[in-house]
Amino acid sequence: MSNSSPTAARLSTLDRGLPVWIGLAMILGLGIGRLMPGLGDVLESFTIGGISVPIAAGLLLMMYPVLAKVRYDRLDTVTRDRKLLIASLALNWLVGPAFMFALAWLFLPDHPEFRTGLIIIGLARCIAMVVIWNDLALGDREATAVLVALNSLFQVVAFAGLGWFYLDLLPTWLGLSATGLDVSPAAIALNVLVFLGVPLAAGYLTRRVGERRRGRDWYENRFLPRIGPFALYGLLFTVVILTALQGEAITSQPLDVARIAIPLLAYFSLMWAGSFVLGHALGLNYPRTTALAFTAAGNNFELAIAVSIATFGVSSGQALAGVVGPLIEVPVLVGLVYVSLWARRFFTDSSTATSVAVPVTSKDSS
């Protein structure tokens, strides 16, 4: 393949077709959900501690290969980057929830269920799919691992309190209608443990044992390319399950889905763009700016869906908004991967990425 296109040259053939695979997975999921209207109830019956087993399986399969690529011996270089850490915390826990609250009330003042669902999405900061988007955009894997871990910690201690603030206290102060949200910190901790703790531990142990027994060269150039494609398989499986979960509701309520989609489009696009510009303004290099932008724009949809279903029911408007969330997030952030790769030209140090030696999903990029 010609090296004339920096973007194309760094993506594998499998990765370059990602928008097509995502679209086909959504169509398949919607078709399954439409033809089998009871499938959502069946899928919801496979839960452990409020966590959907099919969704968990897809996400764990998706996250493990990427977290196995992280160079854990380099994490100290990220923790010393105060600008990156402070910017990420501010974007995720101050700007993101407030921005989603404003969009929800601006676009859905007459739909309290959908509005509440969007606010819950804004409160659930990303700890899962962001690793895929960052890797595809050639971002800093180590920085993403640290930022995701930081988000996870804050998610456990802050989610319930922020839910009370944005759904109850702040609307009351502003003279708006309030909605209660009763969510257990223990349930959030379990969510974080399953969706981050398990694949993170597996990735760390795989690298540690693999390098010790076979050496880094074998691990980087033989083992990682073999497991890489499973990240995409897990992503596509998850998309199919999510669309099938509410396939009937999505296809039978297109206007409601469109109303939910508009603020979500604005949120994901503007959060990513603002964070990317901020990273550049702070003097971060391209890999870390990319990590900052995707961790700020992405959301923990698995937590948002679980909380919405547990609190309001599987057939509620809040649950519908929760499912629509990733259906908008996935194609938007896939598109922003290509925007990010195009924007590398504006960074004089874009070639300094230290974590892109192994392509995301294939053995080579030809």
JSON list of N, CA, C and O in Angstrom, two decimals, residues 10 35 68 102 108 123 148 211 213 218 224 226 235 248 252 259 298 302 322 334 337 351 361:
[
{"chain": "A", "resi": 10, "resn": "ARG", "atom": "N", "xyz": [-1.49, 4.06, 8.39]},
{"chain": "A", "resi": 10, "resn": "ARG", "atom": "CA", "xyz": [-1.37, 3.57, 9.75]},
{"chain": "A", "resi": 10, "resn": "ARG", "atom": "C", "xyz": [-2.56, 2.72, 10.18]},
{"chain": "A", "resi": 10, "resn": "ARG", "atom": "O", "xyz": [-2.59, 2.23, 11.29]},
{"chain": "A", "resi": 35, "resn": "LEU", "atom": "N", "xyz": [-37.47, -8.44, 14.35]},
{"chain": "A", "resi": 35, "resn": "LEU", "atom": "CA", "xyz": [-38.06, -9.74, 14.04]},
{"chain": "A", "resi": 35, "resn": "LEU", "atom": "C", "xyz": [-38.31, -10.58, 15.29]},
{"chain": "A", "resi": 35, "resn": "LEU", "atom": "O", "xyz": [-39.16, -11.47, 15.29]},
{"chain": "A", "resi": 68, "resn": "ALA", "atom": "N", "xyz": [-3.91, -5.24, 26.66]},
{"chain": "A", "resi": 68, "resn": "ALA", "atom": "CA", "xyz": [-2.72, -6.09, 26.63]},
{"chain": "A", "resi": 68, "resn": "ALA", "atom": "C", "xyz": [-1.57, -5.41, 25.90]},
{"chain": "A", "resi": 68, "resn": "ALA", "atom": "O", "xyz": [-0.41, -5.79, 26.06]},
{"chain": "A", "resi": 102, "resn": "ALA", "atom": "N", "xyz": [-27.26, 20.80, 30.19]},
{"chain": "A", "resi": 102, "resn": "ALA", "atom": "CA", "xyz": [-27.76, 21.94, 29.42]},
{"chain": "A", "resi": 102, "resn": "ALA", "atom": "C", "xyz": [-28.40, 21.49, 28.11]},
{"chain": "A", "resi": 102, "resn": "ALA", "atom": "O", "xyz": [-29.48, 21.96, 27.72]},
{"chain": "A", "resi": 108, "resn": "LEU", "atom": "N", "xyz": [-34.88, 18.75, 25.07]},
{"chain": "A", "resi": 108, "resn": "LEU", "atom": "CA", "xyz": [-35.95, 17.87, 25.52]},
{"chain": "A", "resi": 108, "resn": "LEU", "atom": "C", "xyz": [-36.68, 18.41, 26.76]},
{"chain": "A", "resi": 108, "resn": "LEU", "atom": "O", "xyz": [-36.88, 17.68, 27.73]},
{"chain": "A", "resi": 123, "resn": "LEU", "atom": "N", "xyz": [-23.35, 11.68, 33.02]},
{"chain": "A", "resi": 123, "resn": "LEU", "atom": "CA", "xyz": [-22.70, 11.43, 34.31]},
{"chain": "A", "resi": 123, "resn": "LEU", "atom": "C", "xyz": [-21.78, 10.21, 34.27]},
{"chain": "A", "resi": 123, "resn": "LEU", "atom": "O", "xyz": [-20.87, 10.09, 35.08]},
{"chain": "A", "resi": 148, "resn": "VAL", "atom": "N", "xyz": [-8.43, 6.50, 32.09]},
{"chain": "A", "resi": 148, "resn": "VAL", "atom": "CA", "xyz": [-9.56, 5.60, 32.30]},
{"chain": "A", "resi": 148, "resn": "VAL", "atom": "C", "xyz": [-9.60, 5.14, 33.76]},
{"chain": "A", "resi": 148, "resn": "VAL", "atom": "O", "xyz": [-10.67, 5.08, 34.38]},
{"chain": "A", "resi": 211, "resn": "GLU", "atom": "N", "xyz": [6.12, -11.38, 28.31]},
{"chain": "A", "resi": 211, "resn": "GLU", "atom": "CA", "xyz": [7.46, -10.83, 28.13]},
{"chain": "A", "resi": 211, "resn": "GLU", "atom": "C", "xyz": [8.49, -11.61, 28.94]},
{"chain": "A", "resi": 211, "resn": "GLU", "atom": "O", "xyz": [9.63, -11.79, 28.50]},
{"chain": "A", "resi": 213, "resn": "ARG", "atom": "N", "xyz": [8.43, -14.80, 29.75]},
{"chain": "A", "resi": 213, "resn": "ARG", "atom": "CA", "xyz": [8.68, -16.15, 29.25]},
{"chain": "A", "resi": 213, "resn": "ARG", "atom": "C", "xyz": [9.19, -16.17, 27.82]},
{"chain": "A", "resi": 213, "resn": "ARG", "atom": "O", "xyz": [10.02, -17.03, 27.46]},
{"chain": "A", "resi": 218, "resn": "TRP", "atom": "N", "xyz": [8.86, -11.14, 20.85]},
{"chain": "A", "resi": 218, "resn": "TRP", "atom": "CA", "xyz": [7.80, -12.11, 20.55]},
{"chain": "A", "resi": 218, "resn": "TRP", "atom": "C", "xyz": [6.44, -11.56, 20.94]},
{"chain": "A", "resi": 218, "resn": "TRP", "atom": "O", "xyz": [5.47, -11.70, 20.18]},
{"chain": "A", "resi": 224, "resn": "LEU", "atom": "N", "xyz": [0.67, -10.06, 20.05]},
{"chain": "A", "resi": 224, "resn": "LEU", "atom": "CA", "xyz": [-0.32, -8.98, 19.96]},
{"chain": "A", "resi": 224, "resn": "LEU", "atom": "C", "xyz": [-1.05, -8.95, 18.61]},
{"chain": "A", "resi": 224, "resn": "LEU", "atom": "O", "xyz": [-2.26, -8.75, 18.58]},
{"chain": "A", "resi": 226, "resn": "ARG", "atom": "N", "xyz": [-1.88, -11.37, 16.83]},
{"chain": "A", "resi": 226, "resn": "ARG", "atom": "CA", "xyz": [-2.82, -12.48, 16.78]},
{"chain": "A", "resi": 226, "resn": "ARG", "atom": "C", "xyz": [-4.11, -12.18, 17.55]},
{"chain": "A", "resi": 226, "resn": "ARG", "atom": "O", "xyz": [-5.20, -12.58, 17.13]},
{"chain": "A", "resi": 235, "resn": "LEU", "atom": "N", "xyz": [-16.28, -5.45, 19.65]},
{"chain": "A", "resi": 235, "resn": "LEU", "atom": "CA", "xyz": [-17.00, -4.21, 19.40]},
{"chain": "A", "resi": 235, "resn": "LEU", "atom": "C", "xyz": [-18.25, -4.46, 18.56]},
{"chain": "A", "resi": 235, "resn": "LEU", "atom": "O", "xyz": [-19.34, -4.00, 18.89]},
{"chain": "A", "resi": 248, "resn": "GLU", "atom": "N", "xyz": [-36.95, -3.08, 18.46]},
{"chain": "A", "resi": 248, "resn": "GLU", "atom": "CA", "xyz": [-38.34, -2.79, 18.17]},
{"chain": "A", "resi": 248, "resn": "GLU", "atom": "C", "xyz": [-38.70, -1.36, 18.53]},
{"chain": "A", "resi": 248, "resn": "GLU", "atom": "O", "xyz": [-39.36, -0.65, 17.76]},
{"chain": "A", "resi": 252, "resn": "SER", "atom": "N", "xyz": [-39.73, 1.52, 15.81]},
{"chain": "A", "resi": 252, "resn": "SER", "atom": "CA", "xyz": [-41.14, 1.93, 15.89]},
{"chain": "A", "resi": 252, "resn": "SER", "atom": "C", "xyz": [-41.31, 3.35, 16.39]},
{"chain": "A", "resi": 252, "resn": "SER", "atom": "O", "xyz": [-42.40, 3.91, 16.31]},
{"chain": "A", "resi": 259, "resn": "ARG", "atom": "N", "xyz": [-35.08, 12.81, 18.23]},
{"chain": "A", "resi": 259, "resn": "ARG", "atom": "CA", "xyz": [-35.01, 13.86, 19.24]},
{"chain": "A", "resi": 259, "resn": "ARG", "atom": "C", "xyz": [-33.91, 13.57, 20.27]},
{"chain": "A", "resi": 259, "resn": "ARG", "atom": "O", "xyz": [-33.26, 14.48, 20.76]},
{"chain": "A", "resi": 298, "resn": "GLY", "atom": "N", "xyz": [-16.14, 10.33, 25.16]},
{"chain": "A", "resi": 298, "resn": "GLY", "atom": "CA", "xyz": [-16.82, 9.05, 25.31]},
{"chain": "A", "resi": 298, "resn": "GLY", "atom": "C", "xyz": [-17.55, 8.94, 26.64]},
{"chain": "A", "resi": 298, "resn": "GLY", "atom": "O", "xyz": [-17.28, 9.68, 27.59]},
{"chain": "A", "resi": 302, "resn": "GLU", "atom": "N", "xyz": [-22.50, 1.38, 29.25]},
{"chain": "A", "resi": 302, "resn": "GLU", "atom": "CA", "xyz": [-22.95, 0.19, 29.96]},
{"chain": "A", "resi": 302, "resn": "GLU", "atom": "C", "xyz": [-23.47, 0.53, 31.36]},
{"chain": "A", "resi": 302, "resn": "GLU", "atom": "O", "xyz": [-24.47, -0.02, 31.83]},
{"chain": "A", "resi": 322, "resn": "GLY", "atom": "N", "xyz": [-30.72, 5.55, 26.98]},
{"chain": "A", "resi": 322, "resn": "GLY", "atom": "CA", "xyz": [-29.44, 4.92, 27.28]},
{"chain": "A", "resi": 322, "resn": "GLY", "atom": "C", "xyz": [-28.94, 4.06, 26.13]},
{"chain": "A", "resi": 322, "resn": "GLY", "atom": "O", "xyz": [-27.74, 4.05, 25.82]},
{"chain": "A", "resi": 334, "resn": "VAL", "atom": "N", "xyz": [-16.22, 7.04, 15.66]},
{"chain": "A", "resi": 334, "resn": "VAL", "atom": "CA", "xyz": [-15.47, 6.43, 14.55]},
{"chain": "A", "resi": 334, "resn": "VAL", "atom": "C", "xyz": [-15.10, 7.50, 13.53]},
{"chain": "A", "resi": 334, "resn": "VAL", "atom": "O", "xyz": [-13.97, 7.57, 13.04]},
{"chain": "A", "resi": 337, "resn": "VAL", "atom": "N", "xyz": [-12.29, 9.57, 14.75]},
{"chain": "A", "resi": 337, "resn": "VAL", "atom": "CA", "xyz": [-10.98, 8.93, 14.62]},
{"chain": "A", "resi": 337, "resn": "VAL", "atom": "C", "xyz": [-10.28, 9.43, 13.35]},
{"chain": "A", "resi": 337, "resn": "VAL", "atom": "O", "xyz": [-9.09, 9.78, 13.37]},
{"chain": "A", "resi": 351, "resn": "SER", "atom": "N", "xyz": [4.91, 12.57, 15.43]},
{"chain": "A", "resi": 351, "resn": "SER", "atom": "CA", "xyz": [5.60, 11.30, 15.23]},
{"chain": "A", "resi": 351, "resn": "SER", "atom": "C", "xyz": [6.17, 10.75, 16.52]},
{"chain": "A", "resi": 351, "resn": "SER", "atom": "O", "xyz": [6.81, 9.71, 16.52]},
{"chain": "A", "resi": 361, "resn": "THR", "atom": "N", "xyz": [-5.88, -3.96, 14.94]},
{"chain": "A", "resi": 361, "resn": "THR", "atom": "CA", "xyz": [-6.61, -5.20, 14.74]},
{"chain": "A", "resi": 361, "resn": "THR", "atom": "C", "xyz": [-5.99, -6.18, 13.74]},
{"chain": "A", "resi": 361, "resn": "THR", "atom": "O", "xyz": [-6.59, -7.18, 13.43]}
]
